[in-house]
Amino acid sequence: MKMVMPFTLIVSFLFLICKSALPPNAEERLASYLLHADRYNKLIRPAKNSSEIVTIAIKVSLSQLISVVSTHCFHGDNITEMLKLCKNVFQNLTSTKR
């Protein structure tokens, strides 16, 4: 017999998983990897004038986070196993595919 959890409880649970899944400095590691001198050329700019400021923004919506968590974590009904899988999936963010 399965218990049906309210939608707000599910969303809160997913938020906590996403918030606690990455180490606190994962954003800095990802930015330093992407902007490393081997991969990033400062001379190539998407602007008409070289002195023009270029602003880059990366946005992630809650629906995208829920999609990622549900794709990688919900492979069964056992919540303990799901949390172990989520921890393994998100803490190993050390490289990107080229």
PDB file of C-alpha atoms in Angstrom:
ATOM      1  CA  MET A   1       0.000   0.000   0.000  1.00  0.00           C
ATOM      2  CA  LYS A   2       1.540   3.273  -1.116  1.00  0.00           C
ATOM      3  CA  MET A   3       1.021   6.518   0.690  1.00  0.00           C
ATOM      4  CA  VAL A   4       0.367   9.546  -1.480  1.00  0.00           C
ATOM      5  CA  MET A   5       2.500  12.495  -0.412  1.00  0.00           C
ATOM      6  CA  PRO A   6       1.201  16.029  -0.903  1.00  0.00           C
ATOM      7  CA  PHE A   7       2.713  17.957  -3.801  1.00  0.00           C
ATOM      8  CA  THR A   8       4.329  20.558  -1.534  1.00  0.00           C
ATOM      9  CA  LEU A   9       6.087  17.867   0.463  1.00  0.00           C
ATOM     10  CA  ILE A  10       7.460  16.331  -2.724  1.00  0.00           C
ATOM     11  CA  VAL A  11       8.693  19.700  -4.016  1.00  0.00           C
ATOM     12  CA  SER A  12      10.286  20.484  -0.643  1.00  0.00           C
ATOM     13  CA  PHE A  13      11.970  17.097  -0.608  1.00  0.00           C
ATOM     14  CA  LEU A  14      13.358  17.609  -4.133  1.00  0.00           C
ATOM     15  CA  PHE A  15      14.609  21.069  -3.183  1.00  0.00           C
ATOM     16  CA  LEU A  16      16.468  19.661  -0.182  1.00  0.00           C
ATOM     17  CA  ILE A  17      18.014  16.935  -2.335  1.00  0.00           C
ATOM     18  CA  CYS A  18      19.214  19.450  -4.904  1.00  0.00           C
ATOM     19  CA  LYS A  19      20.477  21.894  -2.292  1.00  0.00           C
ATOM     20  CA  SER A  20      22.411  19.326  -0.292  1.00  0.00           C
ATOM     21  CA  ALA A  21      23.599  17.202  -3.204  1.00  0.00           C
ATOM     22  CA  LEU A  22      26.352  19.520  -4.459  1.00  0.00           C
ATOM     23  CA  PRO A  23      29.312  20.544  -2.340  1.00  0.00           C
ATOM     24  CA  PRO A  24      29.265  24.261  -1.434  1.00  0.00           C
ATOM     25  CA  ASN A  25      32.005  25.171  -3.895  1.00  0.00           C
ATOM     26  CA  ALA A  26      30.776  23.142  -6.885  1.00  0.00           C
ATOM     27  CA  GLU A  27      29.842  26.333  -8.721  1.00  0.00           C
ATOM     28  CA  GLU A  28      33.348  27.730  -8.299  1.00  0.00           C
ATOM     29  CA  ARG A  29      34.934  24.475  -9.497  1.00  0.00           C
ATOM     30  CA  LEU A  30      32.699  24.406 -12.566  1.00  0.00           C
ATOM     31  CA  ALA A  31      33.399  28.073 -13.386  1.00  0.00           C
ATOM     32  CA  SER A  32      37.158  27.626 -12.977  1.00  0.00           C
ATOM     33  CA  TYR A  33      37.055  24.550 -15.202  1.00  0.00           C
ATOM     34  CA  LEU A  34      35.062  26.303 -17.930  1.00  0.00           C
ATOM     35  CA  LEU A  35      37.148  29.484 -17.800  1.00  0.00           C
ATOM     36  CA  HIS A  36      40.550  27.777 -17.592  1.00  0.00           C
ATOM     37  CA  ALA A  37      43.149  29.173 -20.020  1.00  0.00           C
ATOM     38  CA  ASP A  38      43.196  25.907 -21.991  1.00  0.00           C
ATOM     39  CA  ARG A  39      39.474  26.159 -22.784  1.00  0.00           C
ATOM     40  CA  TYR A  40      38.683  29.886 -22.757  1.00  0.00           C
ATOM     41  CA  ASN A  41      40.137  32.489 -25.112  1.00  0.00           C
ATOM     42  CA  LYS A  42      39.647  36.052 -23.831  1.00  0.00           C
ATOM     43  CA  LEU A  43      40.307  37.478 -27.300  1.00  0.00           C
ATOM     44  CA  ILE A  44      37.193  35.869 -28.812  1.00  0.00           C
ATOM     45  CA  ARG A  45      34.220  38.025 -27.811  1.00  0.00           C
ATOM     46  CA  PRO A  46      30.597  38.141 -29.015  1.00  0.00           C
ATOM     47  CA  ALA A  47      30.631  41.952 -29.231  1.00  0.00           C
ATOM     48  CA  LYS A  48      31.167  44.553 -31.946  1.00  0.00           C
ATOM     49  CA  ASN A  49      33.559  46.617 -29.829  1.00  0.00           C
ATOM     50  CA  SER A  50      36.330  45.014 -27.760  1.00  0.00           C
ATOM     51  CA  SER A  51      35.685  47.431 -24.887  1.00  0.00           C
ATOM     52  CA  GLU A  52      31.977  46.525 -24.723  1.00  0.00           C
ATOM     53  CA  ILE A  53      30.994  44.568 -21.608  1.00  0.00           C
ATOM     54  CA  VAL A  54      29.568  41.114 -22.292  1.00  0.00           C
ATOM     55  CA  THR A  55      27.239  39.743 -19.621  1.00  0.00           C
ATOM     56  CA  ILE A  56      26.708  35.999 -19.447  1.00  0.00           C
ATOM     57  CA  ALA A  57      23.908  34.525 -17.341  1.00  0.00           C
ATOM     58  CA  ILE A  58      23.087  30.890 -16.687  1.00  0.00           C
ATOM     59  CA  LYS A  59      19.603  30.201 -15.374  1.00  0.00           C
ATOM     60  CA  VAL A  60      18.067  26.963 -14.175  1.00  0.00           C
ATOM     61  CA  SER A  61      14.387  26.658 -13.421  1.00  0.00           C
ATOM     62  CA  LEU A  62      12.827  24.492 -10.735  1.00  0.00           C
ATOM     63  CA  SER A  63      11.203  22.299 -13.392  1.00  0.00           C
ATOM     64  CA  GLN A  64      14.639  21.568 -14.891  1.00  0.00           C
ATOM     65  CA  LEU A  65      16.007  20.587 -11.471  1.00  0.00           C
ATOM     66  CA  ILE A  66      13.020  18.330 -10.808  1.00  0.00           C
ATOM     67  CA  SER A  67      13.502  16.748 -14.227  1.00  0.00           C
ATOM     68  CA  VAL A  68      17.176  16.024 -13.509  1.00  0.00           C
ATOM     69  CA  VAL A  69      16.441  14.616 -10.062  1.00  0.00           C
ATOM     70  CA  SER A  70      13.562  12.469 -11.304  1.00  0.00           C
ATOM     71  CA  THR A  71      15.608  11.162 -14.240  1.00  0.00           C
ATOM     72  CA  HIS A  72      18.642  10.210 -12.162  1.00  0.00           C
ATOM     73  CA  CYS A  73      17.169   9.392  -8.772  1.00  0.00           C
ATOM     74  CA  PHE A  74      13.695   7.871  -8.941  1.00  0.00           C
ATOM     75  CA  HIS A  75      14.504   4.319 -10.020  1.00  0.00           C
ATOM     76  CA  GLY A  76      12.542   2.680  -7.235  1.00  0.00           C
ATOM     77  CA  ASP A  77      10.258   3.228  -4.297  1.00  0.00           C
ATOM     78  CA  ASN A  78      12.934   2.939  -1.613  1.00  0.00           C
ATOM     79  CA  ILE A  79      13.732   6.484  -0.443  1.00  0.00           C
ATOM     80  CA  THR A  80      16.978   5.472   1.270  1.00  0.00           C
ATOM     81  CA  GLU A  81      18.341   3.990  -1.946  1.00  0.00           C
ATOM     82  CA  MET A  82      17.145   7.057  -3.852  1.00  0.00           C
ATOM     83  CA  LEU A  83      19.077   9.369  -1.521  1.00  0.00           C
ATOM     84  CA  LYS A  84      22.239   7.274  -1.887  1.00  0.00           C
ATOM     85  CA  LEU A  85      21.922   7.431  -5.674  1.00  0.00           C
ATOM     86  CA  CYS A  86      21.356  11.190  -5.655  1.00  0.00           C
ATOM     87  CA  LYS A  87      24.399  11.718  -3.453  1.00  0.00           C
ATOM     88  CA  ASN A  88      26.566   9.664  -5.812  1.00  0.00           C
ATOM     89  CA  VAL A  89      25.229  11.372  -8.948  1.00  0.00           C
ATOM     90  CA  PHE A  90      25.615  14.986  -7.878  1.00  0.00           C
ATOM     91  CA  GLN A  91      28.770  14.942  -5.758  1.00  0.00           C
ATOM     92  CA  ASN A  92      30.820  13.569  -8.631  1.00  0.00           C
ATOM     93  CA  LEU A  93      30.455  16.754 -10.675  1.00  0.00           C
ATOM     94  CA  THR A  94      34.131  17.135 -11.553  1.00  0.00           C
ATOM     95  CA  SER A  95      34.155  17.195 -15.343  1.00  0.00           C
ATOM     96  CA  THR A  96      32.009  17.984 -18.344  1.00  0.00           C
ATOM     97  CA  LYS A  97      31.533  16.231 -21.654  1.00  0.00           C
ATOM     98  CA  ARG A  98      33.058  17.906 -24.688  1.00  0.00           C
TER      99      ARG A  98
END
